[in-house]
Coordinates of C-alpha atoms in Angstrom, one line a residue:
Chain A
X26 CA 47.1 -24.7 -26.7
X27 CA 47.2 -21.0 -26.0
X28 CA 48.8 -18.8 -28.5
X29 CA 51.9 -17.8 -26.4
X30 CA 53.1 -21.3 -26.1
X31 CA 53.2 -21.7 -30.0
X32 CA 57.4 -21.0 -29.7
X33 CA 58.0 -23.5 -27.1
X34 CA 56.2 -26.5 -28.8
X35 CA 58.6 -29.1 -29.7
X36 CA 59.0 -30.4 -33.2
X37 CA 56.7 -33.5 -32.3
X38 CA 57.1 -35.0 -35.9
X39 CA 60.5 -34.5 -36.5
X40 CA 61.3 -36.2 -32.9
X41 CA 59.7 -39.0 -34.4
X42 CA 60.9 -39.4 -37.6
X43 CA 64.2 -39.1 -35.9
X44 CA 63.4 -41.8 -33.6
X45 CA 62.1 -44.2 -35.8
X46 CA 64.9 -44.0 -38.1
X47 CA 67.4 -44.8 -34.7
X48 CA 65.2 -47.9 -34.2
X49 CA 64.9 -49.2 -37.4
X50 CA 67.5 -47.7 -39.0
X51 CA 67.2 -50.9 -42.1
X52 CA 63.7 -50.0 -42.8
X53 CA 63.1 -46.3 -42.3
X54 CA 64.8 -43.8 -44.0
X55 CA 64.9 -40.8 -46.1
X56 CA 61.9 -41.4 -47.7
X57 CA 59.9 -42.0 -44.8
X58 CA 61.4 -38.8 -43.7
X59 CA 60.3 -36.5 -46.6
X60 CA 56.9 -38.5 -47.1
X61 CA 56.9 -37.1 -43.0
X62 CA 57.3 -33.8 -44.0
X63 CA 55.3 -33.9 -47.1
X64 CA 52.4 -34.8 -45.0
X65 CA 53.4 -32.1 -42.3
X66 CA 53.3 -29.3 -45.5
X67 CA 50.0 -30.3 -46.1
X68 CA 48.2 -30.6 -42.3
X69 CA 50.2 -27.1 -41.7
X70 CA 49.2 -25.5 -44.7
X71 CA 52.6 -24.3 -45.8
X72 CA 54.8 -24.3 -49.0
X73 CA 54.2 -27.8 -50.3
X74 CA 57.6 -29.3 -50.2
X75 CA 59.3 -26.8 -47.7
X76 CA 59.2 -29.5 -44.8
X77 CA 59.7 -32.2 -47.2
X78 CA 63.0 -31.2 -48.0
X79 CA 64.0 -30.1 -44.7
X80 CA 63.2 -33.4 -43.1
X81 CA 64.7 -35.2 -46.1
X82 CA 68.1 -33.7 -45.6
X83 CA 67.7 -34.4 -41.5
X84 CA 67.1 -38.2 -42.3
X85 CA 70.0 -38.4 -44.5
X86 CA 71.9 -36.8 -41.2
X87 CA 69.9 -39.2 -38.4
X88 CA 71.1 -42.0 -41.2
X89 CA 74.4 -41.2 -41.1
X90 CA 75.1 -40.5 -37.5
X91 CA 72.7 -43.5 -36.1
X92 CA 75.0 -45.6 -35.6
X93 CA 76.9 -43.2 -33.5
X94 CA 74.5 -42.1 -31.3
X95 CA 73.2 -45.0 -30.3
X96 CA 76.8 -45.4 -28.2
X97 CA 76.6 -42.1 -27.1
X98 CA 75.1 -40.8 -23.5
X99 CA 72.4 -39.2 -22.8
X100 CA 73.3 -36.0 -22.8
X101 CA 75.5 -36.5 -26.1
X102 CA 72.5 -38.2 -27.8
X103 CA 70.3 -34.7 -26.9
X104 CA 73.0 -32.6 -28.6
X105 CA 73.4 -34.2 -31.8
X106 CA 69.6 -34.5 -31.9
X107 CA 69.9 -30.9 -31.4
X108 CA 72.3 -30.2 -34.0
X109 CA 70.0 -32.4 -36.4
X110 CA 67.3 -30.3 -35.4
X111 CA 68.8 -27.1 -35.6
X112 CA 69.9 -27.7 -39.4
X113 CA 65.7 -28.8 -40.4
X114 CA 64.8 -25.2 -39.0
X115 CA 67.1 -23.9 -41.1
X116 CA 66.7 -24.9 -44.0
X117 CA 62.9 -24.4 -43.3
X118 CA 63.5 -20.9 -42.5
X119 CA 65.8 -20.9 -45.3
X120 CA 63.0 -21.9 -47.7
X121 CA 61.3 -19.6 -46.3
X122 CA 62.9 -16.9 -46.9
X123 CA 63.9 -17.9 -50.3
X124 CA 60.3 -18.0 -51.3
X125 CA 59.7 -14.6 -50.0
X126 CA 57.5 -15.5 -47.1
X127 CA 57.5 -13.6 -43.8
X128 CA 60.2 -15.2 -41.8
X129 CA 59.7 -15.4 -37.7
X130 CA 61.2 -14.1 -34.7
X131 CA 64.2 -15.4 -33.3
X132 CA 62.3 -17.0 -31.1
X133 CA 61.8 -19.9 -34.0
X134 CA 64.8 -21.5 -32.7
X135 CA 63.6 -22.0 -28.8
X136 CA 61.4 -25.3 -30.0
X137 CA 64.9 -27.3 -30.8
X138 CA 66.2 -26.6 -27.4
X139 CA 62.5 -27.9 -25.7
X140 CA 62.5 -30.4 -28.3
X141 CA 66.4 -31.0 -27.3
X142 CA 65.3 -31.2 -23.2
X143 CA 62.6 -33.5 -24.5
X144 CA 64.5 -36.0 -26.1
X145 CA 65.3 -38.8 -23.6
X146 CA 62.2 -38.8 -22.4
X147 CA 60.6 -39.3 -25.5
X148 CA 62.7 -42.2 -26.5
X149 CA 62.2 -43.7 -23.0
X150 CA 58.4 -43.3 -23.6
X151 CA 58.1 -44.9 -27.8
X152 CA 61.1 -47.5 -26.6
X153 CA 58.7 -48.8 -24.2
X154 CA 55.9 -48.9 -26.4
X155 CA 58.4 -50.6 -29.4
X156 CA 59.4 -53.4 -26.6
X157 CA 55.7 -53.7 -25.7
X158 CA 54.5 -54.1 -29.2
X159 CA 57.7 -55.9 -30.1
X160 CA 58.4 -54.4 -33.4
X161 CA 62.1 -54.9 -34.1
Chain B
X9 CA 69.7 -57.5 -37.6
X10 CA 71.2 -55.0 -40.0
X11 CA 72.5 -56.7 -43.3
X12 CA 76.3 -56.0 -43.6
X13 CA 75.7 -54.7 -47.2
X14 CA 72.9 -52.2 -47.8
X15 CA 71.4 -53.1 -51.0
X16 CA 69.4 -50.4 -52.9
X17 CA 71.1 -46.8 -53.2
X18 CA 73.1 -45.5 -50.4
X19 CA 71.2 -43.3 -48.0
X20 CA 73.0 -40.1 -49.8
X21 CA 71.9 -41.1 -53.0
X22 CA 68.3 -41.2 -51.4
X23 CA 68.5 -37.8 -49.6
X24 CA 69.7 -36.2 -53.1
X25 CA 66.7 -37.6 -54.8
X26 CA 64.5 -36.8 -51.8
X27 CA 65.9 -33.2 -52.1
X28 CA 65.5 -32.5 -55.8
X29 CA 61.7 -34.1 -55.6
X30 CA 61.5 -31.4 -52.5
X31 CA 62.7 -28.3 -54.8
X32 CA 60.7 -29.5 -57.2
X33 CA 57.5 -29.4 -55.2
X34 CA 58.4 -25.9 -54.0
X35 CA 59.4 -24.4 -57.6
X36 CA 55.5 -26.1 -58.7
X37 CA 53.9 -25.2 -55.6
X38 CA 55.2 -21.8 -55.6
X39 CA 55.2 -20.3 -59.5
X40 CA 52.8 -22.5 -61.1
X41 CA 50.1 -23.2 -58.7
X42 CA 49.7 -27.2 -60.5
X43 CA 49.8 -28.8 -57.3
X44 CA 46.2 -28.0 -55.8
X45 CA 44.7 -31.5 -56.7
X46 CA 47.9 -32.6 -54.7
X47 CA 47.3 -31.1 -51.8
X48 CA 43.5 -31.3 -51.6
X49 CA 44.0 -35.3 -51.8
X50 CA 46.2 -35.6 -49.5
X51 CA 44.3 -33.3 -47.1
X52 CA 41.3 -35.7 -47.3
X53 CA 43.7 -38.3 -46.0
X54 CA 44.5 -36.2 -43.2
X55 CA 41.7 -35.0 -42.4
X56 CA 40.9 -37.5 -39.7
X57 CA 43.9 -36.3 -38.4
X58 CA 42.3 -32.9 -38.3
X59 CA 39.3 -34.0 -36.4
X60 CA 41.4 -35.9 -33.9
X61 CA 43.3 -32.9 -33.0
X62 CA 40.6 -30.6 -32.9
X63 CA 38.5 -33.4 -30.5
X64 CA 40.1 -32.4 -27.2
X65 CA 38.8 -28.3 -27.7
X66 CA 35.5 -29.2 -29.0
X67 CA 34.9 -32.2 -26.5
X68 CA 35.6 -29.7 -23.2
X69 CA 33.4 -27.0 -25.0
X70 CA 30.8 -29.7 -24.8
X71 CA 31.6 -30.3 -21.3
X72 CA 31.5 -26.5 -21.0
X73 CA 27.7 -26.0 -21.9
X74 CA 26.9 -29.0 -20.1
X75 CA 28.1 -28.2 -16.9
X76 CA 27.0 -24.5 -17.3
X77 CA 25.2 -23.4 -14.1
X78 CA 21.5 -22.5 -14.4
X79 CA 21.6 -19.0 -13.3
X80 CA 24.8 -18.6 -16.0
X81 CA 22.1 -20.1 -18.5
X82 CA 19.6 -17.3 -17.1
X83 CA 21.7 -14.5 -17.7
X84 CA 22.9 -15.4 -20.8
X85 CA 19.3 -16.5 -21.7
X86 CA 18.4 -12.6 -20.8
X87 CA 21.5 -11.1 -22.5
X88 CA 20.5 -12.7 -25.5
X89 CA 16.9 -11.3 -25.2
X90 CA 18.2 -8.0 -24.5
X91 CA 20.4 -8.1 -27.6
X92 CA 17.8 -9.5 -29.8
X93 CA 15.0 -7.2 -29.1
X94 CA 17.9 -4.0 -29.7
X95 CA 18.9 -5.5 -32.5
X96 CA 15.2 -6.1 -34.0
X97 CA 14.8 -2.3 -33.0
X98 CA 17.6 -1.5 -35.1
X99 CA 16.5 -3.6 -38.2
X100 CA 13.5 -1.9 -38.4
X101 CA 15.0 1.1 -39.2
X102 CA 17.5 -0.4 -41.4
X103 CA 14.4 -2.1 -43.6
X104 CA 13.2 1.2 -44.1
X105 CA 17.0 2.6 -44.9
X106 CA 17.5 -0.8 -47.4
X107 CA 14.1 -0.4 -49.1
X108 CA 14.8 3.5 -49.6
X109 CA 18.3 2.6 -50.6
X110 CA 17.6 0.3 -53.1
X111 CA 14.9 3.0 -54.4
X112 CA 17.4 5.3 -54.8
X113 CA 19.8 3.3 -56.8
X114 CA 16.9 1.7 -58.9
X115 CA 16.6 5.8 -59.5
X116 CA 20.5 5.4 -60.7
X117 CA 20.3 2.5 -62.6
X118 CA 23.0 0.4 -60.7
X119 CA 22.3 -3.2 -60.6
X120 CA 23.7 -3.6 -57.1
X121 CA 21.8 -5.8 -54.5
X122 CA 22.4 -5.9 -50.9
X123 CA 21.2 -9.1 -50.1
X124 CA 23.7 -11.7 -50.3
X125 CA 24.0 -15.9 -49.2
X126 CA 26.0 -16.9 -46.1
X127 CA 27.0 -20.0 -44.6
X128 CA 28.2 -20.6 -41.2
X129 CA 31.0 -22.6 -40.3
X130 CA 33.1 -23.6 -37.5
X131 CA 36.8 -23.3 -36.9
X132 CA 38.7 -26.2 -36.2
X133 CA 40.7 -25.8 -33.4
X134 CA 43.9 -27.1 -35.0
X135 CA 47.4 -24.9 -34.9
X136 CA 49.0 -24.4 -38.2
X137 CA 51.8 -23.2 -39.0
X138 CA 52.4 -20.7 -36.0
X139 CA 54.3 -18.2 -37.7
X140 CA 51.0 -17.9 -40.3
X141 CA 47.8 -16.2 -39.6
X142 CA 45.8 -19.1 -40.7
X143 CA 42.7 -20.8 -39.2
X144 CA 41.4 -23.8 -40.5
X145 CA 37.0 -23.9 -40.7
X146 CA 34.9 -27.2 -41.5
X147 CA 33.5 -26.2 -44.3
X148 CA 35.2 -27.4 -47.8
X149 CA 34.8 -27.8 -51.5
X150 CA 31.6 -29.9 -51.0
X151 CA 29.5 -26.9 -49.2
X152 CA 30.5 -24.4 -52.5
X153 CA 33.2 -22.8 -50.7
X154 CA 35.7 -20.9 -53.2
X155 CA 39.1 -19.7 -52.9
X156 CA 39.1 -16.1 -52.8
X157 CA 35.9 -16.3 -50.9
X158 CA 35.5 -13.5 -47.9
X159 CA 35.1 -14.3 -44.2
X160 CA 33.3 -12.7 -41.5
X161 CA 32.7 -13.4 -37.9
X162 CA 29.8 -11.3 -35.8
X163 CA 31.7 -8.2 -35.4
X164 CA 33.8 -7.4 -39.0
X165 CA 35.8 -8.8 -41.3
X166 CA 38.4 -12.0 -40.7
X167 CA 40.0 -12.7 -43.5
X168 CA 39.5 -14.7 -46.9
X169 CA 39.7 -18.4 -48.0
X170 CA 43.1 -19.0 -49.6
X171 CA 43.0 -22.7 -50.0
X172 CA 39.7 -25.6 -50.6
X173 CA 39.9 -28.9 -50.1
X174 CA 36.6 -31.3 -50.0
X175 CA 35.9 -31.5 -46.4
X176 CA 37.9 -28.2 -45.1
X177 CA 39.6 -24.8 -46.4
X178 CA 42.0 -22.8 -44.7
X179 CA 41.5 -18.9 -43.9
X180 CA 44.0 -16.3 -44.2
X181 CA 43.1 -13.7 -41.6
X182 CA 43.7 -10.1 -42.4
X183 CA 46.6 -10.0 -39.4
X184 CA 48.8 -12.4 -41.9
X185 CA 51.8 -10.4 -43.5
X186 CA 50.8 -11.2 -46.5
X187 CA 47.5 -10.0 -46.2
X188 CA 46.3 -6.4 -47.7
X189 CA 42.7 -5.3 -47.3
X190 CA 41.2 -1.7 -49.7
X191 CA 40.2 0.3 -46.4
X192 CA 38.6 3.7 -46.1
X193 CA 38.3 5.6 -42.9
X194 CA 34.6 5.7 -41.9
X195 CA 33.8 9.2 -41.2
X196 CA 35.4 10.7 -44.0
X197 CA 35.8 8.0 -47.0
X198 CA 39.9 8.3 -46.7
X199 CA 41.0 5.6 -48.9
X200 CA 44.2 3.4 -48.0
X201 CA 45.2 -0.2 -47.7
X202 CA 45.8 -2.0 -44.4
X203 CA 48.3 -4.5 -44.2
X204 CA 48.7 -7.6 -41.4
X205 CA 51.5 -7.5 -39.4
X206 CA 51.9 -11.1 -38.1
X207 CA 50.7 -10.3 -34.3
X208 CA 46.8 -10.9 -34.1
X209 CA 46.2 -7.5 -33.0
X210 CA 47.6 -5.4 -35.1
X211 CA 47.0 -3.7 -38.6
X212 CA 49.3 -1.5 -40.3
X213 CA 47.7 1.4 -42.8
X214 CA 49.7 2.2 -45.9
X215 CA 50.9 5.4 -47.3
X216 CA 48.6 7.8 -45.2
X217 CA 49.8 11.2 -45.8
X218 CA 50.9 13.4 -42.5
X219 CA 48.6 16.2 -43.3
X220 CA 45.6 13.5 -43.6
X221 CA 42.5 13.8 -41.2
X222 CA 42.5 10.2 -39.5
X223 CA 42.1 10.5 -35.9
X224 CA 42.6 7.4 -32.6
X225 CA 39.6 5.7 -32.7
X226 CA 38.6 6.2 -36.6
X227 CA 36.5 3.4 -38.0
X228 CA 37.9 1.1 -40.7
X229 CA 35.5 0.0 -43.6
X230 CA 36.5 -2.2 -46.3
X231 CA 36.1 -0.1 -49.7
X232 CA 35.2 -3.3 -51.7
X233 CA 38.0 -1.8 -54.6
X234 CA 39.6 -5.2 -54.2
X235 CA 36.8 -7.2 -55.4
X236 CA 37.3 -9.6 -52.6
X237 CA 35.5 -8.3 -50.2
X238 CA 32.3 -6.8 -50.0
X239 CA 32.5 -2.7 -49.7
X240 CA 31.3 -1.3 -46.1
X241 CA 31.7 -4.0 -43.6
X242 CA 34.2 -3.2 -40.8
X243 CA 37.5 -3.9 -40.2
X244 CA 39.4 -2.4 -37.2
X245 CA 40.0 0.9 -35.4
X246 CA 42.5 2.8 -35.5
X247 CA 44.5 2.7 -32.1
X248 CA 48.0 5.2 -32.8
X249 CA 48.4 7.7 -35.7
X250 CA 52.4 8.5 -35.5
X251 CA 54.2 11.1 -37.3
X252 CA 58.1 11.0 -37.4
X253 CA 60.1 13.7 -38.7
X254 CA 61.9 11.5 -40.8
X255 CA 59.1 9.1 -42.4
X256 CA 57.4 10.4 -45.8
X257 CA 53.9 8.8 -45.0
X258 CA 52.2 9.1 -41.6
X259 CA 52.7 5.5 -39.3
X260 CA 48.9 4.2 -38.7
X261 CA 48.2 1.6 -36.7
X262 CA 44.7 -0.1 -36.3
X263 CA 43.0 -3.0 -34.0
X264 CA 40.8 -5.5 -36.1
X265 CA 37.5 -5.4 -34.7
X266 CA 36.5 -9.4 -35.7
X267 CA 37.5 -11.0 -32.6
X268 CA 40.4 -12.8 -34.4
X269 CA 41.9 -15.1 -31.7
X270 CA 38.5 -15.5 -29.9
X271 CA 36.0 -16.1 -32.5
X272 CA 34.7 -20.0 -32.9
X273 CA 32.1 -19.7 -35.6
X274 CA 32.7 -17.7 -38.7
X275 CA 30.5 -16.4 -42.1
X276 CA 31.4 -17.3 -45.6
X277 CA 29.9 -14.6 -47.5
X278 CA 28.8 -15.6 -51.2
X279 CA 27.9 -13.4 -54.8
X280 CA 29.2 -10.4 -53.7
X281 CA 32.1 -10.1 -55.8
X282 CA 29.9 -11.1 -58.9
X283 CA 27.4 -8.9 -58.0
X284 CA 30.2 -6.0 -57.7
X285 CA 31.2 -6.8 -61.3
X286 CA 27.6 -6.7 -62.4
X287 CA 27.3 -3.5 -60.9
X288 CA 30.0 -2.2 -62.8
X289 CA 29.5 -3.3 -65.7
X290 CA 26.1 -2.5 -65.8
X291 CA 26.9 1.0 -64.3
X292 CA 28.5 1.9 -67.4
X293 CA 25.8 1.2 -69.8
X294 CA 23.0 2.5 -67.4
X295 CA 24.7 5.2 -66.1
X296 CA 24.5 7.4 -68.4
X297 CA 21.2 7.1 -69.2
X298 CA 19.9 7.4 -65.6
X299 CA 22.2 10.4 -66.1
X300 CA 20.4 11.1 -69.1
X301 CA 16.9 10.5 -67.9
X302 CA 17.2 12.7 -64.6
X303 CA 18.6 15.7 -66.8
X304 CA 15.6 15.5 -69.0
X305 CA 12.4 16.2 -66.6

């Protein structure tokens, strides 16, 4: 991928994590979530645990609200995924900053919109693949 | 179907254990440094996941050289040539300068070598964090690589190796914010520190004073005062020298000269930093009586 597309990549693992815990809300959880980002602080090389707690607070969120958005719309669903979104970057950043790392640009916060344009699309696409493989 | 009753803790009770194991991680990762055997397990487990993702890059690079035309093959075949008969001219006379070199400081009594072990190793082509200057090469652990260990590519200096694991280590490139290199200027031995700036092109120089000779265009050495790296490699050039009326220190800016973003193989350099600390170790004790021995004929 070149190097000027690195602020518009959508948060791939956090799309899924959310997604899996709408599915199968009884089996995944928080702590698939911040196993998720445990393992996402160690392939990216960053602050072990900075991810981990991010993504642990935005399962608790995806928990709670699950049940919601799965009456919602479309475009409804892609806001509160936003929303969820938008509170993991922060607290990442948040970390971040806290641990006196360089913080980036403001253009950090562009991937949760493209991840937020993203969304139902990328529920359409696992869905099929969950209905094809027949997991619930 | 979803039980009516959840049984097990409630998903708040989760996320508050979740969150405390988190800050603990950070708080262990971050002031005490305990969780390296951590982290260099789990990045055997993912390093499949590595490999997969650097597959796609290294799979058209292969496509690449096959498809290459012949006459591209020619030229490049030629360029090479070109290249290595200049650069066989040019060792010749560095042989000579080496050998005299080392005659010199046998004359002195310093212990330092020149010579020194390097491995080659290839980056991965995997994106990590984006807002870090990291690369990730294919060397780990298992082929000697230490932390702390300096990193070159064909043109200067890249960075240093900031993390091992078995199979892989990561590289903190000299553009990384967090990254400071012991420069001096080239031409005139002007000692300062140049400090990443987060874009891949860019070095800042610290505390230059305004009234200090360093022109566009100056050559940046590494001074080997850090111990890290080894003294008189290059490392950028200097592309704006500013002076603002209301700034105590001159504002520097350099270019890194290691084709940061481009390069695909890279050197890990080994010994020098021990061989530093012989040499000034020794240098004290021998010092004086190559001193000594050149004052009494």
């Amino acid at each position: 991928m070149p190097d000027g597309a690195a602020d518009y990549r959508p948060q791939w693992v956090a799309l899924t994590v959310i997604f899996w815990i709408t599915t199968l809300p009884n089996r995944i959880g928080v702590f698939w979530a911040f196993f998720a980002g445990l393992m996402l602080d160690v392939v990216t090389g960053s602050l072990l645990g900075r991810h981990a707690l991010s993504f642990s607070v935005m399962g608790y969120l995806t928990v709670e609200l699950e049940q919601r958005i799965a009456l919602f719309r479309a475009w409804q669903q892609a806001v509160s995924i936003w929303l969820i979104l938008t509170v993991e970057r922060l607290l990442s950043l948040w970390v971040l900053s806290a641990t006196n790392q360089p913080t980036p640009a403001l253009s950090y916060w562009t991937a949760t919109f493209v991840s937020m344009l993203l969304w139902p699309w990328f529920a359409i696409v696992l869905r099929g693949i969950v209905r094809r493989l027949d997991l619930t | 179907m979803k039980p009516l009753f959840n049984r097990g803790p409630s998903a708040a009770v989760r996320m508050v254990i979740a969150v405390a194991f988190a800050f603990a991680l950070i708080i262990a990762d971050l002031h005490y440094r305990q969780l390296d055997s951590l982290r260099s397990g789990l990045a055997v487990t993912v390093y499949p996941l590595h490999f997969l993702a650097a597959l796609p890059a290294r799979i058209a690079q292969n496509l690449e050289t096959q498809v290459a035309s012949k006459t591209r093959l020619h030229a490049e075949n030629d360029r090479l040539h070109r290249e290595n008969l200049m650069l066989r001219a040019r060792l010749q006379r560095f042989a000579s300068l080496e050998s005299e070199n080392e005659r010199l400081r046998n004359l002195l009594g310093s212990a330092f070598k020149v010579g020194e072990r390097v491995l080659i190793a290839e980056l991965l082509q995997v994106d990590l964090d984006p807002y870090r200057q990291q690369v990730l090469v294919d060397k780990g652990a298992l082929s000697g690589v230490f932390v702390g260990q300096p990193v070159l590519d064909a043109n200067a200096v890249m960075g240093q190796v900031v993390r091992t694991n078995p199979l892989t280590s990561t590289v903190l490139l000299i553009t990384d914010a967090r990254h400071s290199l012991p420069v001096k200027v080239n031409r005139n031995g002007l000692r300062s520190i140049a400090i990443g700036s987060g874009l891949v092109d860019q070095l800042n120089l610290l505390h230059v004073p305004k009234k200090a000779d360093v022109r566009v265009g100056d050559l940046l050495v590494t001074s080997g005062l850090g111990g890290t790296y080894p003294p008189g490699y290059p490392v950028a050039r200097i592309t704006e020298v500013r002076i603002e009326a209301g700034q105590r220190f001159a504002t520097v800016i350099a270019e890194p000269t290691a084709r940061l973003d481009r390069s695909h193989e890279v050197l890990l350099v080994w010994s020098l930093p021990k061989l530093m600390e012989g040499a000034m170790t020794n240098s004290e004790s021998a010092e004086p009586a190559a001193l000594r021995s050149t004052l009494e004929p």
